[in-house]
Amino acid sequence: MRRVPLSLLLPALAGLVACGGAVSTVDGASSGSTTGSSGSSGSSGSSGSSGMSSSGSSGTSSGTLPLPESAVDLCEGNTYRPLRGVLKGTTVDSIELREVFLYAGEGSPPVVVDTEGVPCGLAADKATCKSQFAAAALLGWPMDRTGGEIASSRFLVTTRGDVVETIGAGGGENALWGPSGISTVEQAGFAATKTGTYRIMCDGKPNASVASDGFYIRAQSGTDCGTGTKIEEHVLRVARSGNVSVEQTRLVKEGNPNCAIGRKPAGLAPRVATDDCDDALGRFFADAAYLEAASVFSFERLARELAPLGAPPSLVREALASREDEIRHARTTTALAGRFGATVTKPSVAAPPARSVFAIALENAVEGCVRETYGALVAHWQASHASEARIQSAMRVIAEDETRHAQLSLDVAAFLDALLTADERRAIEAARREAIEALRAELTVDPDPAVVTVAGLPCARDALRLLDALTASHLRSAA
């Protein structure tokens, strides 16, 4: 279904006047007072007594929090696998972590997060075992939603010979570790990150060590995208019983309340910025460049996934063309960030497991049909309202490209819809509605006045009006 071009929505909103504060110049040295800054550097979680100094303390010092010299790295390059190495000391042959997305209390088909061992590899009746293993489903423990994610739960499926078992809420996985509890740093890493509150940092530095009666895990929490957000680093203490407490905390980065544009790929690690730029415009374009570069991975993966599903060649070609667009956008916004004194960091995207049609459609509905479509409209707004000609010119090109990307999202949604079950279609529709409301909540804080005036970003009032108009004209149905 083809839609009215996004740019044609702007004349209907001509009565809106871009609002914002005054800036000192528009030549790259502009500066404005920050409006709607969010977050604080306080400690999160409980503290415990240990040999670590400054128990439960927080700070904003540079670098990373210390671990003992014997600490090791749980990552494989820039990827952390939650089940890697956890079978040591257990009696099971294989273990798989699955996630179920929840809509109005109903669960989607499970998605595999990670697998260790060979499922049913030691079964006498492999066919029966594999059938039971594939069909295993459970509403497990709830995952934290720190970044506006869709509600979900996770559970474990194990095989031991011919026996298939599921493990859900209530710390049932502790039975795997044996009577002495957690015995390895890999198992401690899983315990620390199982609910999604904390994530292992794959930055090339040690992140796990053994303590006298447990383990230390260096991890991050939070997100840098949305109102009231922040990223913090912690040293966690994991007891052999599986209990997790916070020993130390430091603030890494305050969040951007107006981060709402782009197609973020699954597996994208939160950006750890150097925060060496005092200019709001530099920070804004550095954030934009990071998300544009991350979108390259999204379209590359989409193109690889569409072809085996029998998608029309035109969809695959458009996904690859969109990938090239995002490379150019990343270069453009990186150059703009540099003009205002900011340094752009490269995104880190973990290689995710193979996805089901439902998982592909879910990401496309949320990141493409909602967020990228809104981002395209905002780019058109910036092209009309930015006070600097160079930014206007850049946004004009980006707006046209992003409009094509938004249409690609709708076309992909229409193609995938025929491959989904009725229950999956209802789940996708519920996720799309949730994404619109999550986006609405993110747009309630005014950007820095310099970003509004010079870069043309809509203020909160205008952003919400844009979203309302877009919802009425484009977002009521994703197909």
GROMACS .gro file of N, CA, C and O in nm, residues 80 82-83 86-92 94-98 138-143 154-158 160 165-184 186-196 238-244:
model
  260
   80TYR      N    1   2.914  -1.094   2.370
   80TYR     CA    2   2.896  -1.174   2.491
   80TYR      C    3   2.782  -1.273   2.468
   80TYR      O    4   2.671  -1.233   2.432
   82PRO      N    5   2.549  -1.532   2.660
   82PRO     CA    6   2.514  -1.559   2.799
   82PRO      C    7   2.530  -1.704   2.842
   82PRO      O    8   2.546  -1.732   2.962
   83LEU      N    9   2.527  -1.800   2.746
   83LEU     CA   10   2.538  -1.941   2.782
   83LEU      C   11   2.675  -2.000   2.757
   83LEU      O   12   2.699  -2.118   2.787
   86VAL      N   13   2.866  -2.226   3.036
   86VAL     CA   14   2.790  -2.249   3.159
   86VAL      C   15   2.766  -2.397   3.187
   86VAL      O   16   2.723  -2.432   3.298
   87LEU      N   17   2.791  -2.486   3.091
   87LEU     CA   18   2.764  -2.628   3.113
   87LEU      C   19   2.865  -2.695   3.205
   87LEU      O   20   2.837  -2.801   3.261
   88LYS      N   21   2.982  -2.635   3.222
   88LYS     CA   22   3.084  -2.696   3.306
   88LYS      C   23   3.032  -2.715   3.449
   88LYS      O   24   2.981  -2.622   3.511
   89GLY      N   25   3.042  -2.837   3.498
   89GLY     CA   26   2.997  -2.865   3.633
   89GLY      C   27   2.850  -2.902   3.645
   89GLY      O   28   2.803  -2.931   3.756
   90THR      N   29   2.776  -2.899   3.533
   90THR     CA   30   2.635  -2.937   3.536
   90THR      C   31   2.619  -3.081   3.487
   90THR      O   32   2.714  -3.143   3.439
   91THR      N   33   2.497  -3.133   3.497
   91THR     CA   34   2.470  -3.270   3.453
   91THR      C   35   2.393  -3.275   3.322
   91THR      O   36   2.355  -3.383   3.278
   92VAL      N   37   2.368  -3.160   3.259
   92VAL     CA   38   2.291  -3.158   3.135
   92VAL      C   39   2.384  -3.160   3.014
   92VAL      O   40   2.502  -3.122   3.023
   94SER      N   41   2.293  -3.012   2.705
   94SER     CA   42   2.277  -2.888   2.628
   94SER      C   43   2.183  -2.795   2.702
   94SER      O   44   2.104  -2.839   2.788
   95ILE      N   45   2.192  -2.668   2.668
   95ILE     CA   46   2.106  -2.568   2.730
   95ILE      C   47   2.077  -2.459   2.627
   95ILE      O   48   2.166  -2.420   2.550
   96GLU      N   49   1.954  -2.414   2.622
   96GLU     CA   50   1.916  -2.309   2.526
   96GLU      C   51   1.836  -2.202   2.598
   96GLU      O   52   1.748  -2.231   2.680
   97LEU      N   53   1.866  -2.076   2.569
   97LEU     CA   54   1.796  -1.961   2.626
   97LEU      C   55   1.699  -1.908   2.521
   97LEU      O   56   1.740  -1.877   2.409
   98ARG      N   57   1.571  -1.900   2.557
   98ARG     CA   58   1.469  -1.852   2.464
   98ARG      C   59   1.395  -1.733   2.524
   98ARG      O   60   1.384  -1.720   2.646
  138LEU      N   61   0.746  -2.176   2.755
  138LEU     CA   62   0.721  -2.140   2.894
  138LEU      C   63   0.725  -1.988   2.907
  138LEU      O   64   0.802  -1.921   2.838
  139LEU      N   65   0.637  -1.932   2.991
  139LEU     CA   66   0.650  -1.791   3.029
  139LEU      C   67   0.745  -1.789   3.149
  139LEU      O   68   0.707  -1.827   3.259
  140GLY      N   69   0.867  -1.747   3.126
  140GLY     CA   70   0.970  -1.755   3.228
  140GLY      C   71   0.980  -1.630   3.312
  140GLY      O   72   0.880  -1.570   3.351
  141TRP      N   73   1.103  -1.586   3.339
  141TRP     CA   74   1.123  -1.467   3.422
  141TRP      C   75   1.111  -1.342   3.335
  141TRP      O   76   1.154  -1.339   3.220
  142PRO      N   77   1.051  -1.234   3.387
  142PRO     CA   78   1.034  -1.111   3.308
  142PRO      C   79   1.166  -1.039   3.289
  142PRO      O   80   1.251  -1.035   3.379
  143MET      N   81   1.184  -0.981   3.171
  143MET     CA   82   1.302  -0.901   3.141
  143MET      C   83   1.274  -0.755   3.174
  143MET      O   84   1.164  -0.705   3.151
  154ARG      N   85   1.205  -1.466   2.955
  154ARG     CA   86   1.300  -1.565   2.905
  154ARG      C   87   1.290  -1.693   2.987
  154ARG      O   88   1.251  -1.690   3.104
  155PHE      N   89   1.327  -1.803   2.925
  155PHE     CA   90   1.331  -1.931   2.994
  155PHE      C   91   1.440  -2.018   2.933
  155PHE      O   92   1.492  -1.988   2.824
  156LEU      N   93   1.477  -2.124   3.004
  156LEU     CA   94   1.580  -2.216   2.960
  156LEU      C   95   1.518  -2.350   2.923
  156LEU      O   96   1.420  -2.393   2.984
  157VAL      N   97   1.577  -2.414   2.824
  157VAL     CA   98   1.540  -2.551   2.788
  157VAL      C   99   1.668  -2.634   2.791
  157VAL      O  100   1.768  -2.596   2.729
  158THR      N  101   1.666  -2.746   2.863
  158THR     CA  102   1.783  -2.831   2.873
  158THR      C  103   1.751  -2.972   2.822
  158THR      O  104   1.636  -3.014   2.821
  160ARG      N  105   1.907  -3.376   2.877
  160ARG     CA  106   1.998  -3.467   2.947
  160ARG      C  107   1.960  -3.607   2.899
  160ARG      O  108   1.860  -3.664   2.943
  165GLU      N  109   1.378  -3.062   2.965
  165GLU     CA  110   1.319  -2.987   3.078
  165GLU      C  111   1.323  -2.838   3.049
  165GLU      O  112   1.413  -2.789   2.979
  166THR      N  113   1.226  -2.766   3.106
  166THR     CA  114   1.222  -2.620   3.096
  166THR      C  115   1.245  -2.560   3.234
  166THR      O  116   1.204  -2.618   3.335
  167ILE      N  117   1.309  -2.445   3.237
  167ILE     CA  118   1.339  -2.375   3.362
  167ILE      C  119   1.293  -2.231   3.347
  167ILE      O  120   1.333  -2.161   3.253
  168GLY      N  121   1.208  -2.185   3.439
  168GLY     CA  122   1.154  -2.050   3.430
  168GLY      C  123   1.190  -1.965   3.548
  168GLY      O  124   1.306  -1.962   3.591
  169ALA      N  125   1.090  -1.897   3.603
  169ALA     CA  126   1.112  -1.801   3.711
  169ALA      C  127   1.144  -1.874   3.841
  169ALA      O  128   1.131  -1.996   3.853
  170GLY      N  129   1.186  -1.796   3.941
  170GLY     CA  130   1.209  -1.851   4.074
  170GLY      C  131   1.347  -1.907   4.096
  170GLY      O  132   1.370  -1.983   4.191
  171GLY      N  133   1.442  -1.873   4.008
  171GLY     CA  134   1.578  -1.921   4.028
  171GLY      C  135   1.595  -2.069   4.003
  171GLY      O  136   1.685  -2.134   4.058
  172GLY      N  137   1.507  -2.126   3.918
  172GLY     CA  138   1.514  -2.269   3.892
  172GLY      C  139   1.645  -2.314   3.832
  172GLY      O  140   1.683  -2.430   3.846
  173GLU      N  141   1.716  -2.222   3.766
  173GLU     CA  142   1.842  -2.262   3.705
  173GLU      C  143   1.948  -2.295   3.810
  173GLU      O  144   2.050  -2.358   3.778
  174ASN      N  145   1.925  -2.255   3.935
  174ASN     CA  146   2.023  -2.287   4.039
  174ASN      C  147   2.041  -2.437   4.056
  174ASN      O  148   2.147  -2.485   4.099
  175ALA      N  149   1.935  -2.514   4.023
  175ALA     CA  150   1.946  -2.659   4.033
  175ALA      C  151   2.050  -2.714   3.935
  175ALA      O  152   2.106  -2.822   3.957
  176LEU      N  153   2.077  -2.638   3.829
  176LEU     CA  154   2.178  -2.682   3.732
  176LEU      C  155   2.318  -2.678   3.791
  176LEU      O  156   2.404  -2.758   3.755
  177TRP      N  157   2.341  -2.582   3.878
  177TRP     CA  158   2.478  -2.559   3.924
  177TRP      C  159   2.524  -2.664   4.025
  177TRP      O  160   2.644  -2.677   4.050
  178GLY      N  161   2.430  -2.733   4.087
  178GLY     CA  162   2.469  -2.834   4.185
  178GLY      C  163   2.457  -2.783   4.328
  178GLY      O  164   2.426  -2.665   4.351
  179PRO      N  165   2.483  -2.867   4.426
  179PRO     CA  166   2.462  -2.828   4.568
  179PRO      C  167   2.552  -2.714   4.615
  179PRO      O  168   2.517  -2.645   4.711
  180SER      N  169   2.664  -2.693   4.548
  180SER     CA  170   2.754  -2.585   4.591
  180SER      C  171   2.721  -2.452   4.525
  180SER      O  172   2.786  -2.351   4.552
  181GLY      N  173   2.620  -2.452   4.438
  181GLY     CA  174   2.581  -2.328   4.372
  181GLY      C  175   2.670  -2.297   4.253
  181GLY      O  176   2.738  -2.383   4.197
  182ILE      N  177   2.672  -2.171   4.215
  182ILE     CA  178   2.750  -2.125   4.100
  182ILE      C  179   2.898  -2.153   4.124
  182ILE      O  180   2.953  -2.119   4.229
  183SER      N  181   2.962  -2.213   4.023
  183SER     CA  182   3.102  -2.253   4.041
  183SER      C  183   3.198  -2.191   3.941
  183SER      O  184   3.319  -2.208   3.956
  184THR      N  185   3.149  -2.121   3.839
  184THR     CA  186   3.237  -2.063   3.737
  184THR      C  187   3.200  -1.918   3.710
  184THR      O  188   3.086  -1.875   3.735
  186GLU      N  189   3.158  -1.794   3.423
  186GLU     CA  190   3.058  -1.794   3.315
  186GLU      C  191   2.917  -1.805   3.373
  186GLU      O  192   2.824  -1.735   3.328
  187GLN      N  193   2.898  -1.892   3.470
  187GLN     CA  194   2.768  -1.904   3.535
  187GLN      C  195   2.733  -1.776   3.611
  187GLN      O  196   2.618  -1.734   3.614
  188ALA      N  197   2.833  -1.713   3.671
  188ALA     CA  198   2.811  -1.586   3.742
  188ALA      C  199   2.769  -1.478   3.644
  188ALA      O  200   2.683  -1.395   3.675
  189GLY      N  201   2.832  -1.476   3.526
  189GLY     CA  202   2.794  -1.379   3.424
  189GLY      C  203   2.650  -1.395   3.381
  189GLY      O  204   2.576  -1.297   3.363
  190PHE      N  205   2.606  -1.521   3.365
  190PHE     CA  206   2.467  -1.546   3.330
  190PHE      C  207   2.374  -1.496   3.440
  190PHE      O  208   2.273  -1.429   3.414
  191ALA      N  209   2.405  -1.528   3.565
  191ALA     CA  210   2.321  -1.485   3.678
  191ALA      C  211   2.311  -1.333   3.685
  191ALA      O  212   2.204  -1.279   3.715
  192ALA      N  213   2.421  -1.264   3.654
  192ALA     CA  214   2.422  -1.118   3.663
  192ALA      C  215   2.340  -1.052   3.552
  192ALA      O  216   2.287  -0.943   3.572
  193THR      N  217   2.329  -1.118   3.439
  193THR     CA  218   2.267  -1.053   3.322
  193THR      C  219   2.134  -1.115   3.281
  193THR      O  220   2.074  -1.071   3.184
  194LYS      N  221   2.085  -1.215   3.352
  194LYS     CA  222   1.970  -1.294   3.306
  194LYS      C  223   1.843  -1.210   3.289
  194LYS      O  224   1.761  -1.237   3.202
  195THR      N  225   1.823  -1.105   3.370
  195THR     CA  226   1.700  -1.026   3.361
  195THR      C  227   1.714  -0.904   3.269
  195THR      O  228   1.617  -0.833   3.247
  196GLY      N  229   1.834  -0.880   3.217
  196GLY     CA  230   1.853  -0.767   3.129
  196GLY      C  231   1.881  -0.636   3.199
  196GLY      O  232   1.905  -0.534   3.134
  238VAL      N  233   2.829  -1.139   4.265
  238VAL     CA  234   2.738  -1.251   4.245
  238VAL      C  235   2.772  -1.360   4.346
  238VAL      O  236   2.882  -1.417   4.342
  239ALA      N  237   2.679  -1.388   4.437
  239ALA     CA  238   2.701  -1.494   4.535
  239ALA      C  239   2.683  -1.630   4.468
  239ALA      O  240   2.622  -1.641   4.362
  240ARG      N  241   2.734  -1.733   4.531
  240ARG     CA  242   2.720  -1.867   4.475
  240ARG      C  243   2.574  -1.913   4.470
  240ARG      O  244   2.538  -2.002   4.394
  241SER      N  245   2.490  -1.847   4.550
  241SER     CA  246   2.347  -1.876   4.547
  241SER      C  247   2.278  -1.813   4.426
  241SER      O  248   2.163  -1.844   4.397
  242GLY      N  249   2.349  -1.722   4.355
  242GLY     CA  250   2.291  -1.654   4.242
  242GLY      C  251   2.244  -1.513   4.273
  242GLY      O  252   2.207  -1.438   4.182
  243ASN      N  253   2.245  -1.472   4.399
  243ASN     CA  254   2.205  -1.336   4.435
  243ASN      C  255   2.305  -1.234   4.380
  243ASN      O  256   2.427  -1.257   4.385
  244VAL      N  257   2.253  -1.121   4.330
  244VAL     CA  258   2.337  -1.018   4.269
  244VAL      C  259   2.322  -0.888   4.348
  244VAL      O  260   2.210  -0.844   4.376
   0.00000   0.00000   0.00000
